[in-house]
Coordinates of C-alpha atoms and ligand atoms in Angstrom, one line a residue:
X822 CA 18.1 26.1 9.4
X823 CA 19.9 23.4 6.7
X824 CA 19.8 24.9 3.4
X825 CA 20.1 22.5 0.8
X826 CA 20.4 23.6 -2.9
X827 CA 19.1 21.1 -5.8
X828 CA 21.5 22.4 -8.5
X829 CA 21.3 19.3 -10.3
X830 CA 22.5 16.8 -13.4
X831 CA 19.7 16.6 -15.6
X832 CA 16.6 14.3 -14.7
X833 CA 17.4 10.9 -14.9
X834 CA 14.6 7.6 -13.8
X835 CA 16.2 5.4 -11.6
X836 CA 17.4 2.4 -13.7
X837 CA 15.8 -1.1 -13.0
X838 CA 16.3 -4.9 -13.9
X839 CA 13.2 -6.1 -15.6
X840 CA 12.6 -9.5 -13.8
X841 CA 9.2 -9.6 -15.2
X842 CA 7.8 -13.3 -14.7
X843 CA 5.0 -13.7 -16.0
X844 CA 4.8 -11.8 -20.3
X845 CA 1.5 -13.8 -21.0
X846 CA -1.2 -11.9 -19.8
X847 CA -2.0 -9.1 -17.9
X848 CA -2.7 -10.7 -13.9
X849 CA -6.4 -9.8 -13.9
X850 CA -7.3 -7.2 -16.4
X851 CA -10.0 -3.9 -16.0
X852 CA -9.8 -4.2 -12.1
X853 CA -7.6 -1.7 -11.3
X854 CA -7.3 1.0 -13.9
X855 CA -5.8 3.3 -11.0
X856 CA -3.9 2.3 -7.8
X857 CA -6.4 1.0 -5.1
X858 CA -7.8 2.4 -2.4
X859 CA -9.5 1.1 0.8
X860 CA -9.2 0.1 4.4
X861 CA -7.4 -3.2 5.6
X862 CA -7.8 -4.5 9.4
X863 CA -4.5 -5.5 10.3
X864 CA -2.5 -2.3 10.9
X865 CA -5.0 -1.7 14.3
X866 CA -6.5 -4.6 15.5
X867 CA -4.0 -7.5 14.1
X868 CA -5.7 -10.9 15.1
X869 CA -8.3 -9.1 17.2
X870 CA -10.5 -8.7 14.5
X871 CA -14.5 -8.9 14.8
X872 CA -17.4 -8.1 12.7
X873 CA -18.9 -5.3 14.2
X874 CA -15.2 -3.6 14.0
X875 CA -15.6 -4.3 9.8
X876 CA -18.8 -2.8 9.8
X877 CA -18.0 0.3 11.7
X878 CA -14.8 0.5 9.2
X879 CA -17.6 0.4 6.2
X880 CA -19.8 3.1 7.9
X881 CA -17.0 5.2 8.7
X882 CA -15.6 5.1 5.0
X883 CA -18.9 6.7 4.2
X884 CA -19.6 9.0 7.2
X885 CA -16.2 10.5 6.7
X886 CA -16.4 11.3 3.0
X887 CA -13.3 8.7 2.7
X888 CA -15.8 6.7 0.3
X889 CA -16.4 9.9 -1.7
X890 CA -13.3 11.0 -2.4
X891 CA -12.0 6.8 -3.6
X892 CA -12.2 4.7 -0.9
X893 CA -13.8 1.5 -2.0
X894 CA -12.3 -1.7 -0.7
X895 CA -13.0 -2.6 3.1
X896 CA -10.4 -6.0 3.5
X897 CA -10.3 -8.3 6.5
X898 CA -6.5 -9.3 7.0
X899 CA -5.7 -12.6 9.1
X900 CA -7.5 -14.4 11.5
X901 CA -11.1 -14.3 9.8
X902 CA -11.9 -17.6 9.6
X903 CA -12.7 -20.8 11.8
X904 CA -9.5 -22.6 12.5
X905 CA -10.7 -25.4 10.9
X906 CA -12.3 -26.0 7.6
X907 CA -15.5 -27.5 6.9
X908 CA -16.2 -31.1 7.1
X909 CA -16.7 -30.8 3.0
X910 CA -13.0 -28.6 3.3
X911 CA -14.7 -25.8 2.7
X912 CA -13.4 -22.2 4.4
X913 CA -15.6 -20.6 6.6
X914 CA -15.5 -17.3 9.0
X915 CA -14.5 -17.6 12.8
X916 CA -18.2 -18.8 14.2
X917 CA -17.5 -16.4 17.2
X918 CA -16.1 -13.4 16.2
X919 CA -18.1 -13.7 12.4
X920 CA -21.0 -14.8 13.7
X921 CA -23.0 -14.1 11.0
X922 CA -20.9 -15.6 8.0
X923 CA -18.8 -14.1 5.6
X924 CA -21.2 -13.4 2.8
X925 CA -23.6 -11.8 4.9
X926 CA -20.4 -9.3 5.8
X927 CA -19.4 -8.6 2.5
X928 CA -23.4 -7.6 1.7
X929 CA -23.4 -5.5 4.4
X930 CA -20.5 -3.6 3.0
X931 CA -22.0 -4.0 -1.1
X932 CA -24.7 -2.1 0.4
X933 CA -22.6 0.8 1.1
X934 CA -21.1 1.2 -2.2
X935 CA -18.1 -0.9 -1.0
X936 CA -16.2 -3.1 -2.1
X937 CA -14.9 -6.7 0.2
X938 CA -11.5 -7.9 0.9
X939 CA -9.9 -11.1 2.5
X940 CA -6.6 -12.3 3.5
X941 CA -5.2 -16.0 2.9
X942 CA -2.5 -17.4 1.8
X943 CA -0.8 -20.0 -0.3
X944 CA 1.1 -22.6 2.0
X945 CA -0.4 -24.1 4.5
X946 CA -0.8 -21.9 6.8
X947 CA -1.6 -17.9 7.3
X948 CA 1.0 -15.8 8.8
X949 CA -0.7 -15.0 12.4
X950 CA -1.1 -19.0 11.8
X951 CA 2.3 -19.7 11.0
X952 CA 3.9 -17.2 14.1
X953 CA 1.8 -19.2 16.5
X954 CA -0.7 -16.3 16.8
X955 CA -3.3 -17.8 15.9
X956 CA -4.6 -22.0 15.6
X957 CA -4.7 -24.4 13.0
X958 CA -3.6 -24.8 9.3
X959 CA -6.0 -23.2 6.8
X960 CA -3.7 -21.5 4.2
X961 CA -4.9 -22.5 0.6
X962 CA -2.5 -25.0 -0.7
X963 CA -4.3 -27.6 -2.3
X964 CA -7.4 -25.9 -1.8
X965 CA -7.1 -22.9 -4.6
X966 CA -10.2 -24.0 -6.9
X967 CA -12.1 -24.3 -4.0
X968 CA -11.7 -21.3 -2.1
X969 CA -11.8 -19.4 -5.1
X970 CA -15.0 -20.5 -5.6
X971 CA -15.4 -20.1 -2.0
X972 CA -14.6 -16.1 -2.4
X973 CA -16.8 -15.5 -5.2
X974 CA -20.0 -17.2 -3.9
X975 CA -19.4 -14.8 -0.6
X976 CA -19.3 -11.7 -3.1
X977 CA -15.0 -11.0 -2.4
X978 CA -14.1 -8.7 -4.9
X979 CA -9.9 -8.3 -3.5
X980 CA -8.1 -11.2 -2.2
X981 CA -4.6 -10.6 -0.5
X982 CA -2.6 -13.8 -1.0
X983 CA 0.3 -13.0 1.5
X984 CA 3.2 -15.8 1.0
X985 CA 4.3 -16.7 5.4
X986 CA 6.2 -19.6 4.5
X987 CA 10.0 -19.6 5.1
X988 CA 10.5 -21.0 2.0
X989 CA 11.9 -18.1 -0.2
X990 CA 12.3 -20.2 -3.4
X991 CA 11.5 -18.1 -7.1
X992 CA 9.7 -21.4 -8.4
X993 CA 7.4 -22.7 -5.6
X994 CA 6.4 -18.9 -5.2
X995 CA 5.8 -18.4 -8.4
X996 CA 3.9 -21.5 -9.0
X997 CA 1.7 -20.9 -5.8
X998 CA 0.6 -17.8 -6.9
X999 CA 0.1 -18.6 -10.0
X1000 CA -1.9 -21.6 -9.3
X1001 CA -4.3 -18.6 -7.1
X1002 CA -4.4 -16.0 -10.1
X1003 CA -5.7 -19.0 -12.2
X1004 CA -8.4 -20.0 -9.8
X1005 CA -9.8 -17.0 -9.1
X1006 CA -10.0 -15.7 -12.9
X1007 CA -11.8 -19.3 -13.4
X1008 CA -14.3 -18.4 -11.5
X1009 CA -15.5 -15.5 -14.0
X1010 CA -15.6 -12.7 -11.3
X1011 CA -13.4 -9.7 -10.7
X1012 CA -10.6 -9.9 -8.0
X1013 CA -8.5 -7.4 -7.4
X1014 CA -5.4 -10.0 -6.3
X1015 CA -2.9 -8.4 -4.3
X1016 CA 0.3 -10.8 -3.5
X1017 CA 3.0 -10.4 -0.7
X1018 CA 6.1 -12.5 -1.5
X1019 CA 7.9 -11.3 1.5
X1020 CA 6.6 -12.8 4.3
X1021 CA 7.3 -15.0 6.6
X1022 CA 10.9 -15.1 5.8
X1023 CA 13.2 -15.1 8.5
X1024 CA 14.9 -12.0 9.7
X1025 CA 18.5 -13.6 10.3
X1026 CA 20.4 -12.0 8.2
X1027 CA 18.6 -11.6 5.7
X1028 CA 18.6 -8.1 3.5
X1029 CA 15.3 -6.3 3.9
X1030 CA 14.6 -7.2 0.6
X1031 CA 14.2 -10.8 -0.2
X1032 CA 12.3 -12.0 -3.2
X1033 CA 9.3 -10.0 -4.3
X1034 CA 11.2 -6.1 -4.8
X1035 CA 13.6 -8.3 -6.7
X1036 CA 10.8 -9.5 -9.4
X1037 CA 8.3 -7.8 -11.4
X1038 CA 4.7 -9.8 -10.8
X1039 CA 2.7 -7.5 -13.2
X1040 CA 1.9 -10.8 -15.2
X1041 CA 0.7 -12.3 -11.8
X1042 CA -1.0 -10.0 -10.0
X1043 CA -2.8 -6.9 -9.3
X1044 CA -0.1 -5.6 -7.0
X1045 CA 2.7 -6.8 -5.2
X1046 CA 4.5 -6.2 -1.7
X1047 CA 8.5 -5.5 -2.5
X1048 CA 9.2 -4.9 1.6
X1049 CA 8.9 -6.6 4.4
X1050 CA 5.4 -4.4 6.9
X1051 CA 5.8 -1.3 7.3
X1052 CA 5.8 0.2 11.1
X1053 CA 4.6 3.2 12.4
X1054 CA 8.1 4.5 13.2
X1055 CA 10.3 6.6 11.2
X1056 CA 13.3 4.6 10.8
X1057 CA 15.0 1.5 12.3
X1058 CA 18.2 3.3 10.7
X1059 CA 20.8 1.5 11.5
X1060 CA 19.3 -1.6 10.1
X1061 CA 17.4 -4.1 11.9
X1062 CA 16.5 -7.4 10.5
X1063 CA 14.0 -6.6 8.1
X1064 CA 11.9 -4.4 10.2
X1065 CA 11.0 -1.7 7.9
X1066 CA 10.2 2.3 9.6
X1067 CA 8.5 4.9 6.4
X1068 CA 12.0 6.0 5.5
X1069 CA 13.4 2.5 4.9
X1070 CA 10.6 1.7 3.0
X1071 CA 11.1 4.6 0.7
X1072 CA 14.5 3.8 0.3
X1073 CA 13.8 0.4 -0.4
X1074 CA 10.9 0.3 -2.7
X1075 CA 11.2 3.7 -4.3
X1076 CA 13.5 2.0 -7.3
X1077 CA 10.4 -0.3 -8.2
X1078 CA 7.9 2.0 -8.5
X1079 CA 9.1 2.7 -12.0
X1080 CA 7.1 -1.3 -13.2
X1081 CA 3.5 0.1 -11.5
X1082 CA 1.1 0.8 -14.2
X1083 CA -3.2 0.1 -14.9
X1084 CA -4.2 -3.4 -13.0
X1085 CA -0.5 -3.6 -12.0
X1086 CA 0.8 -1.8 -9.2
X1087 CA 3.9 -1.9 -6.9
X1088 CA 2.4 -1.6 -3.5
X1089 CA 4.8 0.2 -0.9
X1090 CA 2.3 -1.4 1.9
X1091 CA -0.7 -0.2 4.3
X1092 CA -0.6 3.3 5.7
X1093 CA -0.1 4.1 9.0
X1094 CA -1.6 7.3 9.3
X1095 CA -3.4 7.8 12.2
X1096 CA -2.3 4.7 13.5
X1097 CA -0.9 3.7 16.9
X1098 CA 0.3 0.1 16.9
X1099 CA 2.3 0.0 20.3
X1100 CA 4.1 1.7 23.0
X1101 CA 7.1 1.4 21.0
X1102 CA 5.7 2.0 18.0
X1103 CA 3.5 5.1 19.3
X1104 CA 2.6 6.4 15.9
X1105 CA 4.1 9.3 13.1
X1106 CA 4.5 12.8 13.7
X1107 CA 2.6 15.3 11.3
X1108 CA 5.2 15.9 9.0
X1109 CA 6.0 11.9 8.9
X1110 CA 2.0 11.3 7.9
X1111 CA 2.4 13.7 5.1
X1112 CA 5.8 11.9 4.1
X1113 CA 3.8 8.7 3.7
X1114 CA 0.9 9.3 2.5
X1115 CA 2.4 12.1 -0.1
X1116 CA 5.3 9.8 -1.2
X1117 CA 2.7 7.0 -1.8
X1118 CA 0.9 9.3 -3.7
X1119 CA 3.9 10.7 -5.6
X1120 CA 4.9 7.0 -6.7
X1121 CA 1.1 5.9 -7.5
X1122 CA 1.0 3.2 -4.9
X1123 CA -2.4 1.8 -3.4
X1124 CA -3.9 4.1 -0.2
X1125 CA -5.2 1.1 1.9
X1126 CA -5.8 2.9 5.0
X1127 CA -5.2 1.0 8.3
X1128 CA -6.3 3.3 11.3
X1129 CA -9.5 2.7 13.6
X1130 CA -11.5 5.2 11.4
X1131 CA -14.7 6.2 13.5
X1132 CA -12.4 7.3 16.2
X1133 CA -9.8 9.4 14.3
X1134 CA -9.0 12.8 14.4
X1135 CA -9.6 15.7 12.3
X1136 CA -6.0 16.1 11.6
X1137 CA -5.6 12.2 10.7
X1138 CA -8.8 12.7 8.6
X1139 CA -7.6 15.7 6.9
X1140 CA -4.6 13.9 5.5
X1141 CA -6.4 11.3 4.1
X1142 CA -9.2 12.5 2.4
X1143 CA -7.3 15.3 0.7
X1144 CA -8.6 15.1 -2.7
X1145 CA -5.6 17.0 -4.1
X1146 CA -2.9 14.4 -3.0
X1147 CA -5.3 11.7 -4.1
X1148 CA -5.5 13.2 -7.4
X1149 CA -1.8 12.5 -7.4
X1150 CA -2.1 8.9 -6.8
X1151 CA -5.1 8.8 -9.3
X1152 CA -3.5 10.6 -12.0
X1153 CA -4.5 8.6 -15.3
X1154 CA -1.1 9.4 -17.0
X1155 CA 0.6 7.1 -14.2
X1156 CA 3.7 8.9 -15.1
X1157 CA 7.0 7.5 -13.8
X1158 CA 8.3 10.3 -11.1
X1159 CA 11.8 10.9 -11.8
X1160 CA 14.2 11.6 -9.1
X1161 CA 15.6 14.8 -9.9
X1162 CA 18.4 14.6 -7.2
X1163 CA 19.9 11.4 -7.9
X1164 CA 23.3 12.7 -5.5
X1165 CA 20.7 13.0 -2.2
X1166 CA 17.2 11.5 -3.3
X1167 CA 15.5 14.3 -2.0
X1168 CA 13.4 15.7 -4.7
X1169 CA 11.1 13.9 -7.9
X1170 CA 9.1 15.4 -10.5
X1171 CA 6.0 13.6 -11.9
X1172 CA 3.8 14.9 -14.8
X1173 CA 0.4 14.7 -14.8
X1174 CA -2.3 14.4 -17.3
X1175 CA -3.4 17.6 -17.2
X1176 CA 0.0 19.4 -18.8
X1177 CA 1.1 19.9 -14.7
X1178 CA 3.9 18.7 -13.1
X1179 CA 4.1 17.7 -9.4
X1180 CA 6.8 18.0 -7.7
X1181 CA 7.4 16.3 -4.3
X1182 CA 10.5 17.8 -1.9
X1183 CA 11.6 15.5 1.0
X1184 CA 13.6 16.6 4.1
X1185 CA 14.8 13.3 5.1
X1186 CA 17.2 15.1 7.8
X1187 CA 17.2 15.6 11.2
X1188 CA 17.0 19.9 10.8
X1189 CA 14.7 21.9 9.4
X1190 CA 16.0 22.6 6.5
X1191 CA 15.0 25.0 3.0
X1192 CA 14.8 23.1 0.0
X1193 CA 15.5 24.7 -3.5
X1194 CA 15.3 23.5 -6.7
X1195 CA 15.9 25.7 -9.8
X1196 CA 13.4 25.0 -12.7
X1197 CA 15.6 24.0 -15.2
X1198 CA 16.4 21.3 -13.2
X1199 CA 13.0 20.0 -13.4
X1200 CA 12.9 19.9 -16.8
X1201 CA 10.5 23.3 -16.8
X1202 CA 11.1 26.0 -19.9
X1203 CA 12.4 29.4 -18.4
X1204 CA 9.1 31.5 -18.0
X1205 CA 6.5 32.3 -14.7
X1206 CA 4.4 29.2 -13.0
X1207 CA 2.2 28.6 -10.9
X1208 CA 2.7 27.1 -7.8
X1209 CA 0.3 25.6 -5.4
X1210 CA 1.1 23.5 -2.2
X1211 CA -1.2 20.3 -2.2
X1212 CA -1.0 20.3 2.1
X1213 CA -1.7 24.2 3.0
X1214 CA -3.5 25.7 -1.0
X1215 CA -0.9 28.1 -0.3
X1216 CA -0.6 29.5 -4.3
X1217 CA 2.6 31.3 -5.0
X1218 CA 4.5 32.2 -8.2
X1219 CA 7.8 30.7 -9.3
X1220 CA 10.1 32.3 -11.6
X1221 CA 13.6 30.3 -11.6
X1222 CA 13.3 28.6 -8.5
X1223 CA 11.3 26.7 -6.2
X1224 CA 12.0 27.1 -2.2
X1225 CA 9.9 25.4 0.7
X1226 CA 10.4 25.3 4.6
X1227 CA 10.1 22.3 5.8
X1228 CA 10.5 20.5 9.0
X1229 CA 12.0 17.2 9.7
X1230 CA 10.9 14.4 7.9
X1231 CA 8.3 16.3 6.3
X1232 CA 7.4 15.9 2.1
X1233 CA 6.0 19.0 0.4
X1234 CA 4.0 18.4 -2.5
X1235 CA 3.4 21.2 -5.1
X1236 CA 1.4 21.3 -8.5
X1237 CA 3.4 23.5 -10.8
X1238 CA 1.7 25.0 -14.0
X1239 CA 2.5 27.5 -16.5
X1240 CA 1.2 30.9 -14.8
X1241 CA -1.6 32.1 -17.0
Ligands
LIG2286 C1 2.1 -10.4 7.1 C2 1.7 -9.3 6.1 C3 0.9 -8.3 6.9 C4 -0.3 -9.0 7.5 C5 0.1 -10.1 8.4 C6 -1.0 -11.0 8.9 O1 3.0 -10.0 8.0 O2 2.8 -8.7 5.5 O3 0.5 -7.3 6.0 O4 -1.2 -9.4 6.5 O5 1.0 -11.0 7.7 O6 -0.6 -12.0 9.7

């Protein structure tokens, strides 16, 4: 057993350039008070996507409780529509797969106290299109008013806009998503509009971050992608391309987090809890599910869920529908966590609403290893608290320091108040 002591400079938040584009308005104001939550298609059934998968997904949210304890958006990533457009260039759903239309999809899921999603994006083409997974050229350049108009009449209440073009320039991204923020607030409804300016940007040496974790789109859009997607592997330590494991994600986007705040939100990407994409990307351990989905939690990202829901297990289940770790995410103050281990980047500290302080312990090593962390160091007034783990309930008192167990790779997450 590693024992690390967190005897520590004081508290410090993790400096960040501003790069905010857009001062004018807020993207789309009232939709998204607190980070969103839902379901998204892609993470399981990439381009092999039907209707009857999206309304099992929509059942499942409410036969689970996932609906209950926040999950409201069911989203249909790529490879929903008809290849080609309509003769009057309208969009329209694949006539084989969708059969019965888009609109009649996204009432199907209104009638479950859900919310609908759908994917497109800005060039000319969608990713799968753009990778040759998929046929023909129905991205939404030239087209924005339209399909705006398009999303609304169906009854969309999220759009993600996901960029797939190798172009990486500032200007034309900036413009293009612009030109879809405009569009869909002209058309008087609600969007949730969630932007990706990563994509589709080659991997040849190019850094795993390219142009969206360098900006701040909180004038632009709901949230934004700052990574390329996120895998269901730990890490692709060393380095390759941009492929991005849950460590190198954290590591990546954890700096960003800091711009996140009510309709604006960083978004760290889908999880992959419970999800098993590939041979050789078979799935995350226990501990590496708890990482995720506590660190997203810790750093108020959105909780778009990306497993095949009717069929997962209790343990998958467990993790995310536990209300105490979504109360995290939730938490109205939307507190900035502050790294209180700036030397290792192991431990942060994020008050809550309520007075309470969460406190969120990462053993990013290879051992099993204790991890300790004096009070003082997290900013707490000598006296007694009260200590409860947000995995186990396990309630314990602290009196100058706080000590977990944990196993590789695995996050702890503890509500700390004053004991009464
Ligand atoms: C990109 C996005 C993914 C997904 C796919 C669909 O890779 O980052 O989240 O939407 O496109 O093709």
């Amino acid at each position: 057993m590693v024992v690390l002591s967190l005897v520590l400079p004081a508290a410090a938040a993790v400096p960040v350039m501003s790069n905010r584009l857009d001062r004018s308005l807020a993207a789309l104001p009232g939709v998204a008070p607190t980070p969103p939550m839902g379901w998204n298609s892609w993470n399981s059934y990439r381009c092999n996507i039907d209707s009857q998968k999206v309304r099992q997904a929509a059942d499942a949210l409410v036969a689970t409780g996932m609906r209950e304890v926040g999950y409201r958006y069911v989203v249909v990533d790529d490879c929903w529509f008809a290849p080609q457009r309509a003769k009057d260039g309208a969009l329209q759903g694949d006539p084989v797969r969708f059969p019965e239309g888009m609109k009649a999809l996204a009432d199907y899921v209104h009638q479950r106290g859900l919310r609908f999603g759908l994917y497109e994006s800005p060039g000319q083409r969608t990713c799968a299109q753009l990778h040759g997974r998929y046929p023909g050229r129905t991205g939404s350049a030239g087209h924005e008013r339209r399909d705006a108009q398009t999303f609304r009449d169906w009854g969309v209440d999220y759009l993600k806009y996901d960029w797939c073009a190798t172009d990486s320039d500032l200007g034309h991204q900036l413009a293009a998503f612009l030109r879809m923020r405009d569009a869909l607030r002209a058309t008087g409804a609600h969007f949730v509009y969630s932007i990706n300016p990563n994509s589709g940007i080659t991997d040849a040496g190019v850094p795993a971050t390219v142009v969206g974790s360098r900006y701040d789109w909180s004038g632009v859009a709901t949230m934004w992608r700052t990574t390329n997607d996120v895998d269901s592997v730990w890490t692709y330590a060393p380095r390759q391309g941009r492929k991005m494991g849950i460590r190198d994600t954290v590591e990546v986007a954890v700096p960003q987090v800091v711009r996140s705040g009510p309709d604006h939100w960083v978004d760290l990407d889908m999880l992959e809890v419970g999800v098993h994409q590939d041979r050789q990307r078979p799935g995350l351990t226990a501990a590496e599910e708890h990482t995720q989905f506590g660190l997203w939690a810790m750093f108020a990202a959105p909780l778009i869920a990306g497993n095949v829901l009717p069929t997962m297990s209790r343990v998958t289940r467990d993790v995310l529908t536990n209300s105490d770790v979504i109360a995290v995410d939730q938490d109205p103050l939307v507190a900035s966590a502050v790294s209180v281990s700036v030397a290792r980047g192991l431990v942060w500290r994020r008050a809550m609403a309520d007075g309470s302080l969460v406190v969120a312990l990462w053993n990013r090593s290879e051992d099993s290893a204790r991890l300790e962390c004096d009070l003082a160091t997290l900013g707490l007034a000598p006296g007694r608290y009260a200590v409860r783990d947000l995995w186990t309930g396990a309630a314990t008192v602290a009196d100058h320091t706080i000590a977990v167990d944990a196993v590789p790779h695995d996050t702890i997450l503890l509500r700390v108040r004053p004991a009464g």
